[in-house]
């Protein structure tokens, strides 16, 4: 059974972290950030602020509560979250998710109600959906990595593989990339990527949006054609629409070497993945330089909590 007195633990924790995070966010002019991530075992949530709305993901676990008791517990938790974050309860959106260390479940629609809104990040606009999918459409943990890409792409040809909703593509266009090619297996997310480009005022006809299985698409790439590639694949995927099963630990060398072949000499790949036990097989990757940039790409709101890896790989 749940002990209501434990709610004070949640409140105390939230008060402490939110005070600190809000200051940093204001100083950096950031309006979308993570506030809490499974900090206390009894409250297995991820809590993210999207301007004046809150997105709460409850990690599924054996909690031993009847459904009614669980609903009551959740309502009490939401009241605490609303109070500390100074947001009305009706602006909080809740999702339940399996505890997984990857993004393979991103292609799953959860509901048919819809709460979409436009949020800002680094002077750019992004559509997020707080109600319908397991992810909102904007991975907050790659905020710094996106900025790194924007800083170096002026006049360059950019490829964004497994592009999801195209946030890296938007940053690349904002950085003055000549052309951005965004590739994804999901037509829904590809259309979303196009919409994100459009709401930022970019001419979508200047850029390419390719609906394809990335693993097959790699074999069609012309050699030495891209200056910069973003590669952020799921850890594992066995989508019915894919010809092959993707296992990033097993397949990363093959994938990276195909991408390197399509990259110009001196060109760069930003490669990240969310597999907790991922080990890069650097000896078999045909690159001139590989840097682990995980530490410098972790934003202030993900310190000590982030499980993803990030590499800068130069052809």
XYZ file of C-alpha atoms in Angstrom:
315
model
C 0.000 0.000 0.000
C 1.036 3.567 -0.641
C 1.897 5.750 2.318
C 0.626 9.308 1.583
C 3.254 10.795 3.918
C 5.857 9.829 1.298
C 4.460 12.519 -0.990
C 6.475 14.972 1.084
C 9.636 13.262 -0.220
C 8.550 13.971 -3.779
C 7.691 17.571 -2.953
C 10.987 18.199 -1.168
C 12.979 16.722 -4.042
C 11.087 18.687 -6.681
C 11.400 21.958 -4.765
C 15.151 21.454 -4.467
C 15.887 20.488 -8.077
C 13.393 22.858 -9.696
C 14.812 25.889 -7.899
C 18.282 25.105 -9.243
C 17.215 24.022 -12.752
C 14.867 26.946 -13.287
C 17.683 29.403 -12.550
C 20.015 27.720 -15.041
C 17.266 27.476 -17.664
C 16.431 31.171 -17.332
C 20.092 32.119 -17.556
C 20.471 30.041 -20.743
C 17.093 31.183 -22.103
C 15.793 27.580 -22.227
C 12.052 26.957 -21.870
C 11.897 23.160 -22.380
C 13.879 21.007 -19.996
C 13.795 17.919 -17.786
C 13.054 18.541 -14.130
C 13.111 15.071 -12.596
C 14.036 11.572 -13.739
C 13.340 8.658 -11.414
C 15.212 10.412 -8.580
C 13.258 8.589 -5.834
C 12.399 4.870 -6.346
C 8.845 5.322 -4.991
C 8.144 7.953 -7.673
C 9.303 6.464 -10.973
C 8.620 9.439 -13.235
C 10.344 11.469 -15.857
C 9.048 15.052 -15.643
C 9.693 17.576 -18.413
C 8.629 21.187 -18.698
C 7.533 22.408 -22.133
C 7.115 26.131 -21.519
C 3.824 26.357 -19.599
C 2.941 22.642 -19.931
C 4.323 19.567 -18.172
C 4.926 16.116 -19.628
C 5.082 13.272 -17.102
C 6.114 9.754 -18.118
C 5.456 7.101 -15.482
C 7.821 4.133 -15.826
C 5.879 0.884 -15.502
C 6.788 -1.283 -12.510
C 5.283 -3.757 -10.040
C 3.716 -1.245 -7.655
C 1.316 -3.667 -5.922
C -1.605 -1.211 -6.012
C -5.085 -1.938 -7.275
C -6.006 0.143 -10.303
C -8.172 2.522 -8.293
C -5.492 3.014 -5.628
C -2.897 3.619 -8.342
C -5.099 6.274 -9.969
C -5.546 7.963 -6.605
C -1.771 7.851 -5.967
C -1.099 9.317 -9.418
C -3.593 12.140 -8.881
C -1.891 13.037 -5.586
C 1.516 13.020 -7.281
C 0.220 15.285 -10.056
C -1.101 17.737 -7.466
C 2.396 17.936 -5.951
C 3.991 18.366 -9.391
C 1.476 21.090 -10.319
C 2.077 22.936 -7.053
C 5.884 22.917 -7.210
C 6.152 23.630 -10.945
C 3.404 26.278 -10.718
C 1.393 24.753 -13.551
C -2.353 23.946 -13.478
C -3.124 20.206 -13.328
C -5.007 20.461 -16.642
C -1.724 21.439 -18.328
C -0.024 18.217 -17.225
C 0.057 15.292 -19.685
C 0.801 11.801 -18.408
C 2.072 8.729 -20.242
C 3.025 5.272 -19.028
C 6.089 3.718 -20.559
C 8.149 0.567 -20.287
C 11.525 1.062 -18.667
C 13.783 0.732 -21.704
C 17.151 2.207 -22.524
C 16.346 3.083 -26.094
C 13.947 4.818 -28.424
C 12.616 1.843 -30.325
C 9.090 2.484 -29.117
C 8.892 5.917 -30.715
C 6.760 4.736 -33.648
C 3.742 3.884 -31.554
C 0.659 6.067 -31.378
C -0.977 5.956 -27.984
C -4.160 7.975 -28.209
C -6.313 9.886 -30.608
C -6.760 12.984 -28.526
C -4.132 15.484 -29.426
C -2.321 18.239 -27.652
C 0.117 19.851 -30.025
C 1.944 23.085 -29.349
C 4.852 25.043 -30.766
C 7.806 25.494 -28.420
C 11.039 27.419 -28.841
C 14.618 26.240 -28.518
C 17.646 28.394 -29.351
C 15.486 30.814 -31.331
C 13.959 27.997 -33.392
C 10.433 26.598 -33.295
C 9.370 22.975 -32.902
C 6.017 21.282 -32.851
C 5.637 18.964 -29.863
C 2.795 16.577 -29.132
C 2.308 15.965 -25.422
C -0.556 13.508 -25.679
C -0.338 11.026 -28.529
C 3.062 9.338 -28.557
C 5.548 7.946 -26.075
C 7.921 10.747 -27.001
C 6.992 14.374 -27.488
C 8.795 14.976 -30.787
C 11.775 16.800 -29.290
C 14.565 14.888 -27.553
C 15.732 17.467 -25.003
C 18.983 15.625 -24.264
C 20.411 16.548 -27.693
C 20.037 20.307 -27.250
C 23.838 20.865 -27.126
C 24.581 18.397 -29.941
C 22.089 20.210 -32.188
C 23.894 23.472 -31.442
C 27.238 21.877 -32.365
C 25.811 20.863 -35.734
C 24.374 24.326 -36.390
C 27.749 25.947 -35.667
C 29.629 24.055 -38.414
C 27.256 23.460 -41.325
C 27.302 26.759 -43.267
C 27.502 25.964 -46.978
C 27.548 22.217 -46.347
C 25.567 19.230 -47.566
C 23.971 17.494 -44.556
C 22.411 14.042 -44.112
C 20.146 13.281 -41.119
C 19.515 9.527 -40.786
C 16.722 8.173 -38.538
C 15.705 11.830 -38.525
C 12.546 11.406 -36.377
C 10.853 14.848 -36.348
C 13.818 16.611 -37.919
C 15.091 18.792 -35.070
C 18.701 18.302 -36.231
C 17.569 19.150 -39.771
C 16.054 22.431 -38.576
C 19.266 23.351 -36.736
C 21.306 22.477 -39.851
C 19.101 24.666 -42.058
C 19.398 27.462 -39.469
C 23.191 27.101 -39.616
C 23.160 27.766 -43.346
C 23.475 24.226 -44.739
C 23.116 24.232 -48.534
C 20.888 21.168 -48.442
C 19.620 18.858 -45.699
C 18.454 15.324 -46.531
C 16.226 13.851 -43.785
C 15.571 10.100 -43.849
C 13.104 8.091 -41.773
C 10.936 4.976 -42.043
C 7.898 6.732 -40.568
C 5.819 8.883 -42.918
C 4.234 10.513 -39.852
C 7.560 11.711 -38.495
C 8.864 12.704 -41.915
C 5.811 14.928 -42.427
C 6.426 16.332 -38.941
C 10.068 17.059 -39.876
C 8.876 18.904 -42.975
C 6.417 20.885 -40.869
C 9.188 21.823 -38.402
C 11.270 23.129 -41.308
C 8.313 25.077 -42.654
C 7.356 26.772 -39.364
C 10.915 28.095 -39.157
C 10.550 29.693 -42.566
C 12.816 27.335 -44.514
C 11.971 26.467 -48.123
C 11.215 22.726 -47.925
C 11.737 22.422 -51.693
C 15.445 23.164 -51.181
C 15.757 20.156 -48.880
C 15.016 16.435 -49.231
C 12.680 14.291 -47.124
C 13.212 10.610 -47.876
C 10.814 7.893 -46.744
C 13.053 4.816 -46.502
C 14.408 1.998 -44.400
C 17.775 3.542 -43.482
C 19.618 0.198 -43.605
C 18.609 -0.278 -47.245
C 18.974 3.414 -48.084
C 22.657 3.341 -47.073
C 23.390 1.091 -50.055
C 22.029 3.728 -52.451
C 24.162 6.633 -51.218
C 26.629 8.140 -53.700
C 30.232 8.105 -52.471
C 31.755 11.213 -50.910
C 28.576 13.286 -51.179
C 27.960 14.651 -47.654
C 29.990 17.030 -45.490
C 28.175 16.196 -42.250
C 25.950 13.299 -41.186
C 23.762 12.960 -38.093
C 23.188 9.324 -37.099
C 20.955 8.738 -34.054
C 19.522 5.239 -34.533
C 17.310 3.211 -32.199
C 19.159 0.613 -30.123
C 17.076 -2.160 -31.609
C 14.328 -2.222 -34.221
C 12.346 -5.033 -35.797
C 9.667 -2.925 -37.467
C 7.551 -4.930 -39.910
C 8.406 -2.301 -42.521
C 12.134 -3.032 -42.245
C 13.756 -5.784 -44.235
C 16.366 -6.504 -41.566
C 16.410 -6.321 -37.779
C 18.597 -3.504 -36.470
C 20.801 -4.186 -33.444
C 23.068 -1.174 -32.952
C 25.781 -2.999 -30.983
C 26.045 -5.704 -33.623
C 25.542 -3.471 -36.673
C 27.232 -0.149 -35.861
C 30.533 -0.889 -37.634
C 28.796 -1.855 -40.890
C 26.452 1.139 -40.717
C 29.211 3.630 -39.874
C 31.521 2.381 -42.620
C 28.736 2.727 -45.194
C 28.032 6.254 -43.933
C 31.755 7.094 -43.986
C 31.934 5.998 -47.628
C 29.195 8.540 -48.410
C 31.025 11.269 -46.459
C 33.556 13.583 -48.089
C 37.190 13.361 -46.916
C 37.416 15.440 -43.729
C 33.636 15.207 -43.328
C 32.107 14.447 -39.946
C 29.505 12.057 -38.509
C 27.777 12.838 -35.224
C 26.798 9.365 -33.997
C 24.783 8.713 -30.858
C 22.742 5.873 -29.403
C 20.937 4.989 -26.206
C 22.206 1.499 -25.495
C 23.412 1.415 -21.876
C 26.159 -1.135 -22.486
C 27.249 0.115 -25.897
C 30.930 -0.378 -26.761
C 32.312 1.299 -29.887
C 34.447 -1.026 -31.991
C 36.815 1.748 -33.060
C 39.424 -0.605 -34.570
C 37.087 -1.635 -37.376
C 35.699 1.806 -38.219
C 37.372 3.348 -41.276
C 37.752 6.837 -39.825
C 40.736 9.162 -39.441
C 39.575 10.328 -36.013
C 36.995 9.274 -33.407
C 36.180 11.420 -30.375
C 33.816 10.443 -27.574
C 31.933 13.713 -27.011
C 29.336 12.289 -24.620
C 30.439 14.440 -21.664
C 30.332 17.764 -23.498
C 26.936 17.035 -25.063
C 25.103 16.399 -21.784
C 22.865 19.390 -20.931
C 22.498 20.807 -17.411
C 19.142 19.048 -16.891
C 20.515 15.582 -17.717
C 23.658 15.558 -15.566
C 24.277 12.132 -13.942
C 21.102 10.834 -15.581
C 21.956 10.353 -19.219
C 22.600 6.917 -20.607
C 23.273 7.769 -24.234
C 26.669 7.859 -25.938
C 27.758 10.446 -28.506
C 30.757 10.414 -30.872
C 32.267 12.760 -33.421
C 33.722 10.627 -36.198
C 35.869 12.199 -38.950
C 36.391 10.523 -42.291
